[in-house]
Amino acid sequence: GGLRVRWFSWGMWNWESFMIFNTDQVVIYATMLFVFGTLWFYIGSWLLATFGMMQIIFSLRVALTIYWYLFGMHYYGTMQILSIFIILGIGADDIFVLADAWKQSAADVPKIPASEGQAYEIDWFKARLRYAYVRTAEAVLNTSFTTFAAFCATAIGSAGVLPIMTFGVYSAVCVAGNYFFVISLTPPMLVIEELRLRRYKRADRTKCCWPITFMGCCGCCSCCPGPTCAWVDAEPPSETPKSLDDSAP
């Protein structure tokens, strides 16, 4: 009467795991979309928001390559997947630091007037970019290093527990990769944003019926009366023919 039967089915296991994975995958995509929308809303630039998300994705992929092939750790479990949420928060915060440093540079860096023959204060732009880059690199280095050290301590302190140890190693590499990308990939996008997009007035950009291109407003129709691309501008109107009375001596 004390017989107890336990059964196990790989089919049921795979089906249950597949259902859980699909549900978690939707949550991951929803979180990434929310972070992208927050970046776009706060910074006001779809370009920086897009490359900010690319920076986060690149850091995850590069970290996985180093973790799998260079370190030879072939364990990737649930805790490694949770690293996505950690890097989403850290990466978005780093973009905010860069954007705030750039905005603050307009007030902290003395304005340098444009040289003769230049339509843009390029020297002032370089000084502002240097200010924002150095400030971001120092601030993000301090926060990233402490987070990196915390994950390294996690890996060392839990050397006997494989899931936690590998989670610490993978997350530490993700943090280091994210720092590398925030000081190398994102600043060039800031240059493109400022020199190609933001020099057009906001009123001109919001009136355009199509997204602003790297060359300025699309000039698609009369809804955008501001600066337009030269290659889509309409031909200049022909001169009005003179009347016969005007041609008489």
PDB file of C-alpha atoms in Angstrom:
ATOM      1  CA  GLY A   1       0.000   0.000   0.000  1.00  0.00           C
ATOM      2  CA  GLY A   2       3.043   2.342   0.278  1.00  0.00           C
ATOM      3  CA  LEU A   3       3.938   2.150  -3.421  1.00  0.00           C
ATOM      4  CA  ARG A   4       4.462   5.593  -4.992  1.00  0.00           C
ATOM      5  CA  VAL A   5       4.889   5.990  -8.732  1.00  0.00           C
ATOM      6  CA  ARG A   6       6.624   8.947 -10.413  1.00  0.00           C
ATOM      7  CA  TRP A   7       6.673   9.404 -14.146  1.00  0.00           C
ATOM      8  CA  PHE A   8       8.620  11.632 -16.473  1.00  0.00           C
ATOM      9  CA  SER A   9       8.118  12.491 -20.136  1.00  0.00           C
ATOM     10  CA  TRP A  10      10.623  14.309 -22.342  1.00  0.00           C
ATOM     11  CA  GLY A  11       7.764  15.320 -24.594  1.00  0.00           C
ATOM     12  CA  MET A  12       5.939  17.074 -21.770  1.00  0.00           C
ATOM     13  CA  TRP A  13       9.220  18.616 -20.582  1.00  0.00           C
ATOM     14  CA  ASN A  14       9.995  20.031 -24.014  1.00  0.00           C
ATOM     15  CA  TRP A  15       6.461  21.313 -24.485  1.00  0.00           C
ATOM     16  CA  GLU A  16       6.439  23.046 -21.075  1.00  0.00           C
ATOM     17  CA  SER A  17       9.879  24.544 -21.660  1.00  0.00           C
ATOM     18  CA  PHE A  18       8.796  25.774 -25.082  1.00  0.00           C
ATOM     19  CA  MET A  19       5.713  27.497 -23.634  1.00  0.00           C
ATOM     20  CA  ILE A  20       7.726  29.169 -20.869  1.00  0.00           C
ATOM     21  CA  PHE A  21      10.373  30.306 -23.353  1.00  0.00           C
ATOM     22  CA  ASN A  22       7.788  31.855 -25.654  1.00  0.00           C
ATOM     23  CA  THR A  23       6.207  33.760 -22.777  1.00  0.00           C
ATOM     24  CA  ASP A  24       9.568  35.049 -21.540  1.00  0.00           C
ATOM     25  CA  GLN A  25      10.565  36.000 -25.071  1.00  0.00           C
ATOM     26  CA  VAL A  26       7.548  38.286 -25.379  1.00  0.00           C
ATOM     27  CA  VAL A  27       8.515  39.958 -22.092  1.00  0.00           C
ATOM     28  CA  ILE A  28      12.073  40.512 -23.347  1.00  0.00           C
ATOM     29  CA  TYR A  29      10.881  42.104 -26.586  1.00  0.00           C
ATOM     30  CA  ALA A  30       8.382  44.274 -24.721  1.00  0.00           C
ATOM     31  CA  THR A  31      11.107  45.451 -22.344  1.00  0.00           C
ATOM     32  CA  MET A  32      13.446  46.309 -25.211  1.00  0.00           C
ATOM     33  CA  LEU A  33      10.667  48.225 -26.947  1.00  0.00           C
ATOM     34  CA  PHE A  34       9.917  50.134 -23.737  1.00  0.00           C
ATOM     35  CA  VAL A  35      13.593  51.047 -23.285  1.00  0.00           C
ATOM     36  CA  PHE A  36      13.800  52.183 -26.910  1.00  0.00           C
ATOM     37  CA  GLY A  37      10.711  54.363 -26.504  1.00  0.00           C
ATOM     38  CA  THR A  38      12.082  55.850 -23.277  1.00  0.00           C
ATOM     39  CA  LEU A  39      15.390  56.685 -24.967  1.00  0.00           C
ATOM     40  CA  TRP A  40      13.632  58.281 -27.921  1.00  0.00           C
ATOM     41  CA  PHE A  41      11.287  60.295 -25.700  1.00  0.00           C
ATOM     42  CA  TYR A  42      13.992  61.531 -23.330  1.00  0.00           C
ATOM     43  CA  ILE A  43      16.752  62.260 -25.866  1.00  0.00           C
ATOM     44  CA  GLY A  44      14.443  63.351 -28.669  1.00  0.00           C
ATOM     45  CA  SER A  45      16.449  61.521 -31.321  1.00  0.00           C
ATOM     46  CA  TRP A  46      15.453  58.318 -33.074  1.00  0.00           C
ATOM     47  CA  LEU A  47      19.035  57.960 -34.336  1.00  0.00           C
ATOM     48  CA  LEU A  48      20.651  57.937 -30.892  1.00  0.00           C
ATOM     49  CA  ALA A  49      17.875  55.745 -29.516  1.00  0.00           C
ATOM     50  CA  THR A  50      18.355  53.220 -32.315  1.00  0.00           C
ATOM     51  CA  PHE A  51      22.109  53.030 -31.975  1.00  0.00           C
ATOM     52  CA  GLY A  52      21.754  52.967 -28.206  1.00  0.00           C
ATOM     53  CA  MET A  53      19.764  49.750 -28.539  1.00  0.00           C
ATOM     54  CA  MET A  54      22.290  48.428 -31.055  1.00  0.00           C
ATOM     55  CA  GLN A  55      25.044  49.178 -28.546  1.00  0.00           C
ATOM     56  CA  ILE A  56      23.244  47.058 -25.954  1.00  0.00           C
ATOM     57  CA  ILE A  57      22.662  44.191 -28.398  1.00  0.00           C
ATOM     58  CA  PHE A  58      26.281  44.295 -29.587  1.00  0.00           C
ATOM     59  CA  SER A  59      27.557  44.114 -26.023  1.00  0.00           C
ATOM     60  CA  LEU A  60      25.456  40.998 -25.404  1.00  0.00           C
ATOM     61  CA  ARG A  61      26.626  39.271 -28.583  1.00  0.00           C
ATOM     62  CA  VAL A  62      30.285  40.164 -28.138  1.00  0.00           C
ATOM     63  CA  ALA A  63      30.173  39.091 -24.491  1.00  0.00           C
ATOM     64  CA  LEU A  64      28.632  35.757 -25.489  1.00  0.00           C
ATOM     65  CA  THR A  65      31.403  35.195 -28.047  1.00  0.00           C
ATOM     66  CA  ILE A  66      34.132  35.918 -25.480  1.00  0.00           C
ATOM     67  CA  TYR A  67      32.364  33.880 -22.819  1.00  0.00           C
ATOM     68  CA  TRP A  68      31.788  30.863 -25.078  1.00  0.00           C
ATOM     69  CA  TYR A  69      34.912  30.701 -27.223  1.00  0.00           C
ATOM     70  CA  LEU A  70      37.623  32.610 -25.350  1.00  0.00           C
ATOM     71  CA  PHE A  71      36.792  31.515 -21.803  1.00  0.00           C
ATOM     72  CA  GLY A  72      35.507  28.100 -22.903  1.00  0.00           C
ATOM     73  CA  MET A  73      32.375  28.258 -20.734  1.00  0.00           C
ATOM     74  CA  HIS A  74      29.702  26.294 -22.560  1.00  0.00           C
ATOM     75  CA  TYR A  75      26.929  26.759 -20.039  1.00  0.00           C
ATOM     76  CA  TYR A  76      24.125  29.182 -20.916  1.00  0.00           C
ATOM     77  CA  GLY A  77      21.160  28.971 -18.611  1.00  0.00           C
ATOM     78  CA  THR A  78      18.313  31.040 -17.263  1.00  0.00           C
ATOM     79  CA  MET A  79      20.535  33.391 -15.275  1.00  0.00           C
ATOM     80  CA  GLN A  80      22.496  34.316 -18.382  1.00  0.00           C
ATOM     81  CA  ILE A  81      19.231  35.302 -20.054  1.00  0.00           C
ATOM     82  CA  LEU A  82      18.469  37.572 -17.098  1.00  0.00           C
ATOM     83  CA  SER A  83      21.638  39.507 -17.944  1.00  0.00           C
ATOM     84  CA  ILE A  84      19.695  41.062 -20.822  1.00  0.00           C
ATOM     85  CA  PHE A  85      17.609  43.093 -18.377  1.00  0.00           C
ATOM     86  CA  ILE A  86      20.696  44.192 -16.457  1.00  0.00           C
ATOM     87  CA  ILE A  87      22.496  45.434 -19.577  1.00  0.00           C
ATOM     88  CA  LEU A  88      19.335  47.135 -20.830  1.00  0.00           C
ATOM     89  CA  GLY A  89      19.294  49.267 -17.692  1.00  0.00           C
ATOM     90  CA  ILE A  90      23.038  49.954 -17.667  1.00  0.00           C
ATOM     91  CA  GLY A  91      23.213  50.699 -21.397  1.00  0.00           C
ATOM     92  CA  ALA A  92      20.249  53.066 -21.334  1.00  0.00           C
ATOM     93  CA  ASP A  93      21.709  54.893 -18.343  1.00  0.00           C
ATOM     94  CA  ASP A  94      25.012  55.348 -20.193  1.00  0.00           C
ATOM     95  CA  ILE A  95      23.185  56.884 -23.155  1.00  0.00           C
ATOM     96  CA  PHE A  96      21.419  59.270 -20.793  1.00  0.00           C
ATOM     97  CA  VAL A  97      24.779  60.318 -19.338  1.00  0.00           C
ATOM     98  CA  LEU A  98      26.144  61.081 -22.817  1.00  0.00           C
ATOM     99  CA  ALA A  99      23.024  63.005 -23.833  1.00  0.00           C
ATOM    100  CA  ASP A 100      23.032  65.048 -20.612  1.00  0.00           C
ATOM    101  CA  ALA A 101      26.740  65.814 -20.973  1.00  0.00           C
ATOM    102  CA  TRP A 102      26.151  67.024 -24.519  1.00  0.00           C
ATOM    103  CA  LYS A 103      23.280  69.276 -23.465  1.00  0.00           C
ATOM    104  CA  GLN A 104      25.292  70.626 -20.539  1.00  0.00           C
ATOM    105  CA  SER A 105      28.232  71.403 -22.829  1.00  0.00           C
ATOM    106  CA  ALA A 106      26.193  74.118 -24.524  1.00  0.00           C
ATOM    107  CA  ALA A 107      26.218  76.070 -21.255  1.00  0.00           C
ATOM    108  CA  ASP A 108      29.638  75.094 -19.857  1.00  0.00           C
ATOM    109  CA  VAL A 109      31.790  75.416 -22.983  1.00  0.00           C
ATOM    110  CA  PRO A 110      32.441  79.021 -24.065  1.00  0.00           C
ATOM    111  CA  LYS A 111      30.931  79.657 -27.461  1.00  0.00           C
ATOM    112  CA  ILE A 112      33.379  79.978 -30.336  1.00  0.00           C
ATOM    113  CA  PRO A 113      31.966  81.936 -33.284  1.00  0.00           C
ATOM    114  CA  ALA A 114      32.042  80.425 -36.732  1.00  0.00           C
ATOM    115  CA  SER A 115      35.063  81.254 -38.849  1.00  0.00           C
ATOM    116  CA  GLU A 116      34.736  83.282 -41.987  1.00  0.00           C
ATOM    117  CA  GLY A 117      33.112  81.258 -44.724  1.00  0.00           C
ATOM    118  CA  GLN A 118      31.670  78.674 -42.319  1.00  0.00           C
ATOM    119  CA  ALA A 119      27.937  78.323 -41.796  1.00  0.00           C
ATOM    120  CA  TYR A 120      28.348  76.336 -38.555  1.00  0.00           C
ATOM    121  CA  GLU A 121      30.422  76.864 -35.404  1.00  0.00           C
ATOM    122  CA  ILE A 122      32.538  73.772 -36.040  1.00  0.00           C
ATOM    123  CA  ASP A 123      35.243  74.760 -33.520  1.00  0.00           C
ATOM    124  CA  TRP A 124      32.637  75.185 -30.795  1.00  0.00           C
ATOM    125  CA  PHE A 125      31.126  71.853 -31.802  1.00  0.00           C
ATOM    126  CA  LYS A 126      34.506  70.108 -31.418  1.00  0.00           C
ATOM    127  CA  ALA A 127      35.021  71.681 -27.998  1.00  0.00           C
ATOM    128  CA  ARG A 128      31.554  70.612 -26.882  1.00  0.00           C
ATOM    129  CA  LEU A 129      32.104  67.081 -28.183  1.00  0.00           C
ATOM    130  CA  ARG A 130      35.428  66.825 -26.349  1.00  0.00           C
ATOM    131  CA  TYR A 131      33.774  68.037 -23.151  1.00  0.00           C
ATOM    132  CA  ALA A 132      30.864  65.594 -23.427  1.00  0.00           C
ATOM    133  CA  TYR A 133      33.091  62.660 -24.392  1.00  0.00           C
ATOM    134  CA  VAL A 134      35.563  63.104 -21.534  1.00  0.00           C
ATOM    135  CA  ARG A 135      32.798  63.659 -19.009  1.00  0.00           C
ATOM    136  CA  THR A 136      30.882  60.588 -20.181  1.00  0.00           C
ATOM    137  CA  ALA A 137      33.979  58.371 -20.337  1.00  0.00           C
ATOM    138  CA  GLU A 138      34.946  59.246 -16.757  1.00  0.00           C
ATOM    139  CA  ALA A 139      31.457  58.978 -15.260  1.00  0.00           C
ATOM    140  CA  VAL A 140      30.547  55.747 -17.038  1.00  0.00           C
ATOM    141  CA  LEU A 141      33.949  54.241 -16.227  1.00  0.00           C
ATOM    142  CA  ASN A 142      33.365  54.745 -12.497  1.00  0.00           C
ATOM    143  CA  THR A 143      29.920  53.155 -12.523  1.00  0.00           C
ATOM    144  CA  SER A 144      30.851  50.376 -14.961  1.00  0.00           C
ATOM    145  CA  PHE A 145      33.977  49.456 -13.018  1.00  0.00           C
ATOM    146  CA  THR A 146      32.083  49.053  -9.749  1.00  0.00           C
ATOM    147  CA  THR A 147      29.436  46.926 -11.465  1.00  0.00           C
ATOM    148  CA  PHE A 148      32.149  44.903 -13.227  1.00  0.00           C
ATOM    149  CA  ALA A 149      33.910  44.310  -9.906  1.00  0.00           C
ATOM    150  CA  ALA A 150      30.654  43.240  -8.266  1.00  0.00           C
ATOM    151  CA  PHE A 151      30.009  40.591 -10.916  1.00  0.00           C
ATOM    152  CA  CYS A 152      33.614  39.403 -10.727  1.00  0.00           C
ATOM    153  CA  ALA A 153      33.219  39.026  -6.959  1.00  0.00           C
ATOM    154  CA  THR A 154      30.039  37.050  -7.585  1.00  0.00           C
ATOM    155  CA  ALA A 155      31.902  34.701  -9.919  1.00  0.00           C
ATOM    156  CA  ILE A 156      34.792  34.221  -7.491  1.00  0.00           C
ATOM    157  CA  GLY A 157      32.621  33.819  -4.407  1.00  0.00           C
ATOM    158  CA  SER A 158      30.391  31.198  -6.009  1.00  0.00           C
ATOM    159  CA  ALA A 159      33.055  29.174  -7.812  1.00  0.00           C
ATOM    160  CA  GLY A 160      31.439  25.931  -6.655  1.00  0.00           C
ATOM    161  CA  VAL A 161      27.996  26.817  -8.016  1.00  0.00           C
ATOM    162  CA  LEU A 162      28.118  26.652 -11.821  1.00  0.00           C
ATOM    163  CA  PRO A 163      24.985  28.713 -12.715  1.00  0.00           C
ATOM    164  CA  ILE A 164      25.875  31.618 -10.428  1.00  0.00           C
ATOM    165  CA  MET A 165      29.576  31.553 -11.271  1.00  0.00           C
ATOM    166  CA  THR A 166      28.983  31.629 -15.016  1.00  0.00           C
ATOM    167  CA  PHE A 167      26.341  34.318 -14.554  1.00  0.00           C
ATOM    168  CA  GLY A 168      28.910  36.521 -12.830  1.00  0.00           C
ATOM    169  CA  VAL A 169      31.469  35.991 -15.580  1.00  0.00           C
ATOM    170  CA  TYR A 170      29.030  36.600 -18.436  1.00  0.00           C
ATOM    171  CA  SER A 171      27.527  39.719 -16.828  1.00  0.00           C
ATOM    172  CA  ALA A 172      30.976  41.165 -16.107  1.00  0.00           C
ATOM    173  CA  VAL A 173      31.982  40.757 -19.749  1.00  0.00           C
ATOM    174  CA  CYS A 174      28.676  42.343 -20.830  1.00  0.00           C
ATOM    175  CA  VAL A 175      29.327  45.404 -18.672  1.00  0.00           C
ATOM    176  CA  ALA A 176      32.853  45.784 -20.046  1.00  0.00           C
ATOM    177  CA  GLY A 177      31.625  45.432 -23.633  1.00  0.00           C
ATOM    178  CA  ASN A 178      28.859  47.956 -23.061  1.00  0.00           C
ATOM    179  CA  TYR A 179      31.380  50.519 -21.800  1.00  0.00           C
ATOM    180  CA  PHE A 180      33.548  49.988 -24.867  1.00  0.00           C
ATOM    181  CA  PHE A 181      30.626  50.571 -27.213  1.00  0.00           C
ATOM    182  CA  VAL A 182      29.271  53.629 -25.382  1.00  0.00           C
ATOM    183  CA  ILE A 183      32.586  55.439 -25.868  1.00  0.00           C
ATOM    184  CA  SER A 184      33.195  54.219 -29.418  1.00  0.00           C
ATOM    185  CA  LEU A 185      29.909  53.615 -31.260  1.00  0.00           C
ATOM    186  CA  THR A 186      27.516  56.194 -29.806  1.00  0.00           C
ATOM    187  CA  PRO A 187      29.601  59.434 -30.063  1.00  0.00           C
ATOM    188  CA  PRO A 188      29.845  59.233 -33.897  1.00  0.00           C
ATOM    189  CA  MET A 189      26.049  58.972 -34.008  1.00  0.00           C
ATOM    190  CA  LEU A 190      25.909  62.111 -31.897  1.00  0.00           C
ATOM    191  CA  VAL A 191      28.043  63.877 -34.502  1.00  0.00           C
ATOM    192  CA  ILE A 192      25.734  62.765 -37.316  1.00  0.00           C
ATOM    193  CA  GLU A 193      22.704  63.815 -35.308  1.00  0.00           C
ATOM    194  CA  GLU A 194      24.061  67.296 -34.654  1.00  0.00           C
ATOM    195  CA  LEU A 195      25.652  68.072 -38.009  1.00  0.00           C
ATOM    196  CA  ARG A 196      23.004  66.501 -40.236  1.00  0.00           C
ATOM    197  CA  LEU A 197      19.715  66.683 -38.368  1.00  0.00           C
ATOM    198  CA  ARG A 198      19.579  69.101 -35.466  1.00  0.00           C
ATOM    199  CA  ARG A 199      20.956  72.064 -37.358  1.00  0.00           C
ATOM    200  CA  TYR A 200      17.535  72.252 -38.983  1.00  0.00           C
ATOM    201  CA  LYS A 201      15.020  74.045 -36.824  1.00  0.00           C
ATOM    202  CA  ARG A 202      12.552  71.888 -34.918  1.00  0.00           C
ATOM    203  CA  ALA A 203       9.655  73.690 -36.591  1.00  0.00           C
ATOM    204  CA  ASP A 204      10.994  72.657 -39.995  1.00  0.00           C
ATOM    205  CA  ARG A 205      11.514  69.071 -38.881  1.00  0.00           C
ATOM    206  CA  THR A 206       8.090  68.659 -37.318  1.00  0.00           C
ATOM    207  CA  LYS A 207       6.325  70.024 -40.403  1.00  0.00           C
ATOM    208  CA  CYS A 208       7.878  67.413 -42.652  1.00  0.00           C
ATOM    209  CA  CYS A 209       5.478  64.650 -43.672  1.00  0.00           C
ATOM    210  CA  TRP A 210       8.305  62.079 -43.845  1.00  0.00           C
ATOM    211  CA  PRO A 211      11.139  61.291 -41.391  1.00  0.00           C
ATOM    212  CA  ILE A 212      14.155  63.558 -41.603  1.00  0.00           C
ATOM    213  CA  THR A 213      17.034  62.020 -43.550  1.00  0.00           C
ATOM    214  CA  PHE A 214      20.774  62.439 -42.952  1.00  0.00           C
ATOM    215  CA  MET A 215      20.683  65.257 -45.525  1.00  0.00           C
ATOM    216  CA  GLY A 216      17.850  67.162 -43.871  1.00  0.00           C
ATOM    217  CA  CYS A 217      14.179  67.412 -44.638  1.00  0.00           C
ATOM    218  CA  CYS A 218      12.925  65.148 -47.388  1.00  0.00           C
ATOM    219  CA  GLY A 219      11.209  67.964 -49.256  1.00  0.00           C
ATOM    220  CA  CYS A 220       8.457  65.561 -50.215  1.00  0.00           C
ATOM    221  CA  CYS A 221       5.699  68.144 -50.560  1.00  0.00           C
ATOM    222  CA  SER A 222       4.559  71.579 -49.547  1.00  0.00           C
ATOM    223  CA  CYS A 223       4.050  70.460 -45.954  1.00  0.00           C
ATOM    224  CA  CYS A 224       7.739  71.107 -45.341  1.00  0.00           C
ATOM    225  CA  PRO A 225       8.507  74.704 -46.218  1.00  0.00           C
ATOM    226  CA  GLY A 226      11.830  74.658 -44.391  1.00  0.00           C
ATOM    227  CA  PRO A 227      15.282  73.611 -45.677  1.00  0.00           C
ATOM    228  CA  THR A 228      15.108  70.736 -48.138  1.00  0.00           C
ATOM    229  CA  CYS A 229      17.556  68.482 -49.858  1.00  0.00           C
ATOM    230  CA  ALA A 230      19.065  69.931 -52.984  1.00  0.00           C
ATOM    231  CA  TRP A 231      18.437  66.771 -54.956  1.00  0.00           C
ATOM    232  CA  VAL A 232      14.681  66.906 -54.389  1.00  0.00           C
ATOM    233  CA  ASP A 233      14.134  70.633 -54.662  1.00  0.00           C
ATOM    234  CA  ALA A 234      11.799  71.671 -57.416  1.00  0.00           C
ATOM    235  CA  GLU A 235      13.219  73.414 -60.440  1.00  0.00           C
ATOM    236  CA  PRO A 236      13.267  77.195 -60.141  1.00  0.00           C
ATOM    237  CA  PRO A 237      10.321  78.881 -61.828  1.00  0.00           C
ATOM    238  CA  SER A 238      10.963  80.173 -65.307  1.00  0.00           C
ATOM    239  CA  GLU A 239      11.076  83.875 -65.899  1.00  0.00           C
ATOM    240  CA  THR A 240       7.811  85.556 -66.812  1.00  0.00           C
ATOM    241  CA  PRO A 241       7.837  86.447 -70.536  1.00  0.00           C
ATOM    242  CA  LYS A 242       7.789  90.114 -71.262  1.00  0.00           C
ATOM    243  CA  SER A 243       4.706  91.597 -72.875  1.00  0.00           C
ATOM    244  CA  LEU A 244       4.765  93.243 -76.264  1.00  0.00           C
ATOM    245  CA  ASP A 245       4.239  96.607 -74.662  1.00  0.00           C
ATOM    246  CA  ASP A 246       7.341  96.213 -72.523  1.00  0.00           C
ATOM    247  CA  SER A 247       9.468  95.289 -75.539  1.00  0.00           C
ATOM    248  CA  ALA A 248       8.429  98.395 -77.486  1.00  0.00           C
ATOM    249  CA  PRO A 249      11.031 101.183 -77.581  1.00  0.00           C
TER     250      PRO A 249
END
